[in-house]
Amino acid sequence: MQTSARLKCIDARCGLEYPIKTASVHCKNGHFLDVLYDDAPDDSLKETFLHRRDHGSSIFDESGVWRFRELINFAQIDTEDADACARTLVSLDGAEGRQSRPYHMRRAAEFAGMNPEGLFLQPEGYNPSGSFKDNGMVTAATHARMLGVTKIVCASTGNTSASAGMFAANEGIECDVYIPEGMIAPGKLSQAYQFGAQIIHVDGNFDDALKRSLDAAKTGGAYTVNSINPFRIEGQKTIPFRALEYLGWEAPDWIVYPGGALGNTSSCGKALSELYEWGWIKKIPRIAVINAEGASTLSDMYNGAGLRWNAGRPDMGLIEEHYAKMDAEGRLPDTRATAIKIGRPANMIKALRALELSNGCVITVSDSEMLDAMSVVGLNGFDCEMASGASLAGIKKLVGDGVISPDDTVVGILTGRQKDPTLPVEYHENPANAFARPPRS
Ligand SMILES: *Cc1c(COP(=O)(O)O)cnc(C)c1O
């Protein structure tokens, strides 16, 4: 199936459009862009996607991202033409998204106080570079290939750089990564080195690193692969696609994500909005975003300041005021969950749209709640990192608060695999921790 696609500004007052082969992540007035498709895909494709799981020799059917290629066909190719796919679509031989889907986890359900039949957790850490980032990086790398780009650039709390480095190595292009020095998990840093990326140390936090990388992209003509890139968002839509497919396209009551730069939240909102508009799902699940207590900008803005999407005209003054206050007080994001240690979430506006669409909510959890949840995920035979623990910790809190009912159907996204091996060791060596099993001799 072939379709036509374009880029459109998300701001209701602006609405500028650009051709798909545009490298900029902003419209000329500085607003973010969406990829829009002109044709509604037919829901008979549900059968096609299912058949592709028995993929034969096609890496594009095997890929958990490209299996859904009709729904993200920004490359505007004939998706049944194997040569066109091979020429155009980047893939790590079908590995991206291949192993992630929702799983039942009994111990996790017990922990959260839910009916075990209703709780699913989806380990996106089982992607080739160990996090959900591969879902969106493979599509951003595809767009970079369409533009003939020779260098990609990103700022990273770790997993973005691992994923970008991996796909850049696979494509034989350069990759520069801006990293807040000393603040990323050793397992992530070592991946970026191993994939041959150029590390650039930034004296500051992730927000400073993002600013530096965007400046470098602007002056050096490199291609930005942070989640403000709308093609990242397209690939990450396959996370809810896979969840929904495994649920027979019956929408769950809730989808729950940790909130960092909010690319995931944004992509989930866009996916649900499109599926609903096309009639593929009959209801829109509620999205819950879980912030760390010490990095809670979205929660502060949404719950504290009452910031809303407001039909595409959010009150930008509220955000500027908040950031000015954070700066004046010298308030920096503070959590050991480095993947969500972000003070200025770059995708906040698109995330507000997702919350509006889905009647969503935002809450915060503490570091110790995340560590407990991370450890409980382990007791089910799955592994995840501390930031991913936010999903399960958040579900537990929302059940406790009566927002999620114990009999609801909930999909929590476990965003990444454990890459800081010191954390579980430290957790279990301290008998004071709720799920610790201390060593003995
Ligand atoms: C990047 C990342 C996040 C944050 O995701 P956003 O889309 O930026 O909100 C959470 N967990 C892990 C493991 C990550 O790598």
PDB file of C-alpha atoms in Angstrom, residues 36-236:
ATOM      1  CA  LEU A  36       0.521  13.375   8.754  1.00  0.00           C
ATOM      2  CA  TYR A  37      -0.817  10.739   6.370  1.00  0.00           C
ATOM      3  CA  ASP A  38      -3.407  11.470   3.733  1.00  0.00           C
ATOM      4  CA  ASP A  39      -5.144   8.084   3.568  1.00  0.00           C
ATOM      5  CA  ALA A  40      -6.791   6.102   6.344  1.00  0.00           C
ATOM      6  CA  PRO A  41      -5.429   2.537   6.308  1.00  0.00           C
ATOM      7  CA  ASP A  42      -8.052  -0.191   6.050  1.00  0.00           C
ATOM      8  CA  ASP A  43      -8.468  -2.315   9.140  1.00  0.00           C
ATOM      9  CA  SER A  44      -8.155  -5.507   7.071  1.00  0.00           C
ATOM     10  CA  LEU A  45      -4.430  -4.802   7.642  1.00  0.00           C
ATOM     11  CA  LYS A  46      -4.906  -6.270  11.127  1.00  0.00           C
ATOM     12  CA  GLU A  47      -4.861  -9.702   9.410  1.00  0.00           C
ATOM     13  CA  THR A  48      -1.748  -8.792   7.418  1.00  0.00           C
ATOM     14  CA  PHE A  49       0.127  -7.770  10.574  1.00  0.00           C
ATOM     15  CA  LEU A  50      -0.810 -11.013  12.263  1.00  0.00           C
ATOM     16  CA  HIS A  51       0.382 -13.089   9.296  1.00  0.00           C
ATOM     17  CA  ARG A  52       3.686 -11.229   9.265  1.00  0.00           C
ATOM     18  CA  ARG A  53       4.470 -12.602  12.717  1.00  0.00           C
ATOM     19  CA  ASP A  54       5.107 -15.830  10.807  1.00  0.00           C
ATOM     20  CA  HIS A  55       7.656 -13.832   8.879  1.00  0.00           C
ATOM     21  CA  GLY A  56       9.457 -16.269   6.596  1.00  0.00           C
ATOM     22  CA  SER A  57      12.616 -14.616   5.318  1.00  0.00           C
ATOM     23  CA  SER A  58      11.443 -10.985   5.388  1.00  0.00           C
ATOM     24  CA  ILE A  59      13.283  -8.927   7.990  1.00  0.00           C
ATOM     25  CA  PHE A  60      10.652  -6.207   7.555  1.00  0.00           C
ATOM     26  CA  ASP A  61       7.907  -8.611   8.585  1.00  0.00           C
ATOM     27  CA  GLU A  62      10.083  -9.887  11.436  1.00  0.00           C
ATOM     28  CA  SER A  63      10.700  -6.363  12.759  1.00  0.00           C
ATOM     29  CA  GLY A  64       8.215  -5.315  15.437  1.00  0.00           C
ATOM     30  CA  VAL A  65       8.373  -1.822  13.971  1.00  0.00           C
ATOM     31  CA  TRP A  66       8.198  -2.421  10.218  1.00  0.00           C
ATOM     32  CA  ARG A  67       5.588  -5.136  10.571  1.00  0.00           C
ATOM     33  CA  PHE A  68       3.254  -2.133  10.943  1.00  0.00           C
ATOM     34  CA  ARG A  69       4.839  -0.230   8.056  1.00  0.00           C
ATOM     35  CA  GLU A  70       1.531   0.767   6.449  1.00  0.00           C
ATOM     36  CA  LEU A  71       0.707   2.774   9.578  1.00  0.00           C
ATOM     37  CA  ILE A  72       4.001   4.705   9.542  1.00  0.00           C
ATOM     38  CA  ASN A  73       4.618   4.927   5.820  1.00  0.00           C
ATOM     39  CA  PHE A  74       6.257   8.348   5.791  1.00  0.00           C
ATOM     40  CA  ALA A  75       8.731   7.005   3.225  1.00  0.00           C
ATOM     41  CA  GLN A  76       5.748   6.672   0.890  1.00  0.00           C
ATOM     42  CA  ILE A  77       6.855   3.351  -0.593  1.00  0.00           C
ATOM     43  CA  ASP A  78       4.910   0.380  -1.862  1.00  0.00           C
ATOM     44  CA  THR A  79       5.025  -1.553   1.406  1.00  0.00           C
ATOM     45  CA  GLU A  80       4.552  -4.935  -0.304  1.00  0.00           C
ATOM     46  CA  ASP A  81       7.573  -4.367  -2.561  1.00  0.00           C
ATOM     47  CA  ALA A  82      10.511  -6.122  -0.872  1.00  0.00           C
ATOM     48  CA  ASP A  83      13.111  -4.231  -2.906  1.00  0.00           C
ATOM     49  CA  ALA A  84      11.571  -0.869  -2.062  1.00  0.00           C
ATOM     50  CA  CYS A  85      11.586  -1.820   1.623  1.00  0.00           C
ATOM     51  CA  ALA A  86      15.237  -2.932   1.501  1.00  0.00           C
ATOM     52  CA  ARG A  87      16.286   0.230  -0.353  1.00  0.00           C
ATOM     53  CA  THR A  88      14.450   2.602   1.933  1.00  0.00           C
ATOM     54  CA  LEU A  89      13.891   1.210   5.420  1.00  0.00           C
ATOM     55  CA  VAL A  90      16.700   0.934   7.963  1.00  0.00           C
ATOM     56  CA  SER A  91      16.591  -2.243  10.032  1.00  0.00           C
ATOM     57  CA  LEU A  92      18.938  -4.177  12.258  1.00  0.00           C
ATOM     58  CA  ASP A  93      17.975  -7.313  10.357  1.00  0.00           C
ATOM     59  CA  GLY A  94      14.484  -7.170  11.830  1.00  0.00           C
ATOM     60  CA  ALA A  95      15.594  -7.059  15.468  1.00  0.00           C
ATOM     61  CA  GLU A  96      13.983  -3.757  16.476  1.00  0.00           C
ATOM     62  CA  GLY A  97      10.731  -4.264  18.368  1.00  0.00           C
ATOM     63  CA  ARG A  98      10.781  -7.978  17.581  1.00  0.00           C
ATOM     64  CA  GLN A  99      10.721  -9.314  21.133  1.00  0.00           C
ATOM     65  CA  SER A 100       8.614  -6.790  22.913  1.00  0.00           C
ATOM     66  CA  ARG A 101       4.970  -7.395  23.661  1.00  0.00           C
ATOM     67  CA  PRO A 102       2.785  -7.255  26.760  1.00  0.00           C
ATOM     68  CA  TYR A 103       3.304 -10.045  29.310  1.00  0.00           C
ATOM     69  CA  HIS A 104       1.342 -11.052  32.373  1.00  0.00           C
ATOM     70  CA  MET A 105       3.431 -10.752  35.541  1.00  0.00           C
ATOM     71  CA  ARG A 106       1.776 -12.269  38.569  1.00  0.00           C
ATOM     72  CA  ARG A 107       4.132 -10.910  41.237  1.00  0.00           C
ATOM     73  CA  ALA A 108       3.849  -7.447  39.737  1.00  0.00           C
ATOM     74  CA  ALA A 109       0.043  -7.634  39.842  1.00  0.00           C
ATOM     75  CA  GLU A 110       0.148  -8.719  43.478  1.00  0.00           C
ATOM     76  CA  PHE A 111       2.477  -5.808  44.266  1.00  0.00           C
ATOM     77  CA  ALA A 112       0.179  -3.318  42.519  1.00  0.00           C
ATOM     78  CA  GLY A 113      -2.989  -4.758  44.063  1.00  0.00           C
ATOM     79  CA  MET A 114      -4.453  -5.747  40.698  1.00  0.00           C
ATOM     80  CA  ASN A 115      -6.216  -8.713  39.235  1.00  0.00           C
ATOM     81  CA  PRO A 116      -3.329 -10.602  37.545  1.00  0.00           C
ATOM     82  CA  GLU A 117      -5.411 -11.136  34.386  1.00  0.00           C
ATOM     83  CA  GLY A 118      -5.714  -7.403  33.885  1.00  0.00           C
ATOM     84  CA  LEU A 119      -2.121  -6.287  34.284  1.00  0.00           C
ATOM     85  CA  PHE A 120       0.348  -6.466  31.406  1.00  0.00           C
ATOM     86  CA  LEU A 121       3.891  -5.164  31.401  1.00  0.00           C
ATOM     87  CA  GLN A 122       5.713  -4.713  28.110  1.00  0.00           C
ATOM     88  CA  PRO A 123       9.510  -5.039  28.344  1.00  0.00           C
ATOM     89  CA  GLU A 124      10.909  -2.700  25.702  1.00  0.00           C
ATOM     90  CA  GLY A 125      14.330  -3.416  27.176  1.00  0.00           C
ATOM     91  CA  TYR A 126      14.302  -6.530  24.987  1.00  0.00           C
ATOM     92  CA  ASN A 127      15.209  -4.417  21.995  1.00  0.00           C
ATOM     93  CA  PRO A 128      18.636  -4.837  20.389  1.00  0.00           C
ATOM     94  CA  SER A 129      20.238  -1.882  22.194  1.00  0.00           C
ATOM     95  CA  GLY A 130      18.265  -2.578  25.373  1.00  0.00           C
ATOM     96  CA  SER A 131      15.592   0.125  25.395  1.00  0.00           C
ATOM     97  CA  PHE A 132      12.422   1.321  23.678  1.00  0.00           C
ATOM     98  CA  LYS A 133      14.524   3.975  21.919  1.00  0.00           C
ATOM     99  CA  ASP A 134      15.225   1.507  19.076  1.00  0.00           C
ATOM    100  CA  ASN A 135      11.563   1.716  17.995  1.00  0.00           C
ATOM    101  CA  GLY A 136      11.949   5.382  17.150  1.00  0.00           C
ATOM    102  CA  MET A 137      15.622   5.441  16.247  1.00  0.00           C
ATOM    103  CA  VAL A 138      15.075   3.013  13.385  1.00  0.00           C
ATOM    104  CA  THR A 139      12.501   5.359  11.841  1.00  0.00           C
ATOM    105  CA  ALA A 140      14.625   8.476  12.445  1.00  0.00           C
ATOM    106  CA  ALA A 141      17.578   6.662  10.846  1.00  0.00           C
ATOM    107  CA  THR A 142      15.323   5.786   7.911  1.00  0.00           C
ATOM    108  CA  HIS A 143      14.426   9.445   7.445  1.00  0.00           C
ATOM    109  CA  ALA A 144      18.131  10.323   7.730  1.00  0.00           C
ATOM    110  CA  ARG A 145      18.839   7.793   4.963  1.00  0.00           C
ATOM    111  CA  MET A 146      16.084   9.353   2.813  1.00  0.00           C
ATOM    112  CA  LEU A 147      17.868  12.697   3.174  1.00  0.00           C
ATOM    113  CA  GLY A 148      21.311  11.231   2.474  1.00  0.00           C
ATOM    114  CA  VAL A 149      22.596  12.349   5.865  1.00  0.00           C
ATOM    115  CA  THR A 150      26.155  11.314   6.855  1.00  0.00           C
ATOM    116  CA  LYS A 151      26.058  12.313  10.532  1.00  0.00           C
ATOM    117  CA  ILE A 152      23.419  12.050  13.228  1.00  0.00           C
ATOM    118  CA  VAL A 153      23.619  13.853  16.550  1.00  0.00           C
ATOM    119  CA  CYS A 154      21.839  13.582  19.883  1.00  0.00           C
ATOM    120  CA  ALA A 155      21.918  14.466  23.548  1.00  0.00           C
ATOM    121  CA  SER A 156      21.339  11.559  25.845  1.00  0.00           C
ATOM    122  CA  THR A 157      20.737  10.320  29.351  1.00  0.00           C
ATOM    123  CA  GLY A 158      22.254   7.104  27.933  1.00  0.00           C
ATOM    124  CA  ASN A 159      19.796   4.976  26.009  1.00  0.00           C
ATOM    125  CA  THR A 160      19.345   7.411  23.118  1.00  0.00           C
ATOM    126  CA  SER A 161      23.087   7.385  22.524  1.00  0.00           C
ATOM    127  CA  ALA A 162      23.251   3.583  22.678  1.00  0.00           C
ATOM    128  CA  SER A 163      20.457   3.301  20.139  1.00  0.00           C
ATOM    129  CA  ALA A 164      21.711   6.083  17.861  1.00  0.00           C
ATOM    130  CA  GLY A 165      25.239   4.654  17.971  1.00  0.00           C
ATOM    131  CA  MET A 166      23.948   1.196  17.088  1.00  0.00           C
ATOM    132  CA  PHE A 167      21.961   2.293  14.034  1.00  0.00           C
ATOM    133  CA  ALA A 168      24.708   4.696  12.900  1.00  0.00           C
ATOM    134  CA  ALA A 169      27.228   1.846  13.037  1.00  0.00           C
ATOM    135  CA  ASN A 170      24.842  -0.364  11.090  1.00  0.00           C
ATOM    136  CA  GLU A 171      24.388   2.377   8.471  1.00  0.00           C
ATOM    137  CA  GLY A 172      28.073   3.313   8.334  1.00  0.00           C
ATOM    138  CA  ILE A 173      27.452   6.954   9.263  1.00  0.00           C
ATOM    139  CA  GLU A 174      28.869   9.215  11.988  1.00  0.00           C
ATOM    140  CA  CYS A 175      27.187   9.715  15.349  1.00  0.00           C
ATOM    141  CA  ASP A 176      27.958  12.484  17.870  1.00  0.00           C
ATOM    142  CA  VAL A 177      26.455  12.171  21.329  1.00  0.00           C
ATOM    143  CA  TYR A 178      26.305  14.921  23.943  1.00  0.00           C
ATOM    144  CA  ILE A 179      26.332  13.475  27.419  1.00  0.00           C
ATOM    145  CA  PRO A 180      26.016  15.055  30.866  1.00  0.00           C
ATOM    146  CA  GLU A 181      29.394  14.007  32.238  1.00  0.00           C
ATOM    147  CA  GLY A 182      29.267  11.511  35.090  1.00  0.00           C
ATOM    148  CA  MET A 183      25.471  11.262  35.030  1.00  0.00           C
ATOM    149  CA  ILE A 184      24.734   8.288  32.834  1.00  0.00           C
ATOM    150  CA  ALA A 185      24.697   4.582  33.644  1.00  0.00           C
ATOM    151  CA  PRO A 186      28.001   2.853  32.851  1.00  0.00           C
ATOM    152  CA  GLY A 187      26.271   0.195  30.743  1.00  0.00           C
ATOM    153  CA  LYS A 188      24.854   2.873  28.447  1.00  0.00           C
ATOM    154  CA  LEU A 189      28.056   4.863  28.089  1.00  0.00           C
ATOM    155  CA  SER A 190      30.013   1.741  27.219  1.00  0.00           C
ATOM    156  CA  GLN A 191      27.524   0.887  24.446  1.00  0.00           C
ATOM    157  CA  ALA A 192      27.981   4.293  22.812  1.00  0.00           C
ATOM    158  CA  TYR A 193      31.771   3.811  22.868  1.00  0.00           C
ATOM    159  CA  GLN A 194      31.498   0.269  21.598  1.00  0.00           C
ATOM    160  CA  PHE A 195      29.307   1.285  18.650  1.00  0.00           C
ATOM    161  CA  GLY A 196      31.941   3.840  17.651  1.00  0.00           C
ATOM    162  CA  ALA A 197      30.007   6.989  18.530  1.00  0.00           C
ATOM    163  CA  GLN A 198      31.876  10.214  19.272  1.00  0.00           C
ATOM    164  CA  ILE A 199      31.206  11.136  22.906  1.00  0.00           C
ATOM    165  CA  ILE A 200      31.114  14.843  23.739  1.00  0.00           C
ATOM    166  CA  HIS A 201      31.112  15.571  27.463  1.00  0.00           C
ATOM    167  CA  VAL A 202      28.879  18.380  28.638  1.00  0.00           C
ATOM    168  CA  ASP A 203      29.470  20.023  31.982  1.00  0.00           C
ATOM    169  CA  GLY A 204      25.829  20.152  33.127  1.00  0.00           C
ATOM    170  CA  ASN A 205      22.688  18.034  33.032  1.00  0.00           C
ATOM    171  CA  PHE A 206      20.636  16.532  30.198  1.00  0.00           C
ATOM    172  CA  ASP A 207      18.861  19.827  29.513  1.00  0.00           C
ATOM    173  CA  ASP A 208      22.246  21.507  28.930  1.00  0.00           C
ATOM    174  CA  ALA A 209      23.383  18.610  26.732  1.00  0.00           C
ATOM    175  CA  LEU A 210      20.248  18.859  24.576  1.00  0.00           C
ATOM    176  CA  LYS A 211      20.817  22.569  24.071  1.00  0.00           C
ATOM    177  CA  ARG A 212      24.447  21.975  23.044  1.00  0.00           C
ATOM    178  CA  SER A 213      23.525  19.198  20.618  1.00  0.00           C
ATOM    179  CA  LEU A 214      20.778  21.267  18.970  1.00  0.00           C
ATOM    180  CA  ASP A 215      23.185  24.174  18.545  1.00  0.00           C
ATOM    181  CA  ALA A 216      25.770  21.826  17.046  1.00  0.00           C
ATOM    182  CA  ALA A 217      23.207  20.349  14.667  1.00  0.00           C
ATOM    183  CA  LYS A 218      22.193  23.811  13.529  1.00  0.00           C
ATOM    184  CA  THR A 219      25.721  25.055  12.883  1.00  0.00           C
ATOM    185  CA  GLY A 220      27.220  21.770  11.699  1.00  0.00           C
ATOM    186  CA  GLY A 221      24.366  20.616   9.478  1.00  0.00           C
ATOM    187  CA  ALA A 222      24.002  17.285  11.319  1.00  0.00           C
ATOM    188  CA  TYR A 223      20.685  15.479  11.721  1.00  0.00           C
ATOM    189  CA  THR A 224      19.064  15.496  15.199  1.00  0.00           C
ATOM    190  CA  VAL A 225      17.701  12.181  16.487  1.00  0.00           C
ATOM    191  CA  ASN A 226      16.327  13.262  19.866  1.00  0.00           C
ATOM    192  CA  SER A 227      12.619  12.679  20.349  1.00  0.00           C
ATOM    193  CA  ILE A 228      11.748  16.190  19.172  1.00  0.00           C
ATOM    194  CA  ASN A 229      12.394  14.595  15.767  1.00  0.00           C
ATOM    195  CA  PRO A 230       8.868  13.745  14.521  1.00  0.00           C
ATOM    196  CA  PHE A 231      10.118  10.549  12.857  1.00  0.00           C
ATOM    197  CA  ARG A 232      11.201   9.201  16.257  1.00  0.00           C
ATOM    198  CA  ILE A 233       7.605   9.654  17.367  1.00  0.00           C
ATOM    199  CA  GLU A 234       6.340   7.676  14.346  1.00  0.00           C
ATOM    200  CA  GLY A 235       8.426   4.600  15.194  1.00  0.00           C
ATOM    201  CA  GLN A 236       7.520   4.725  18.874  1.00  0.00           C
TER     202      GLN A 236
END
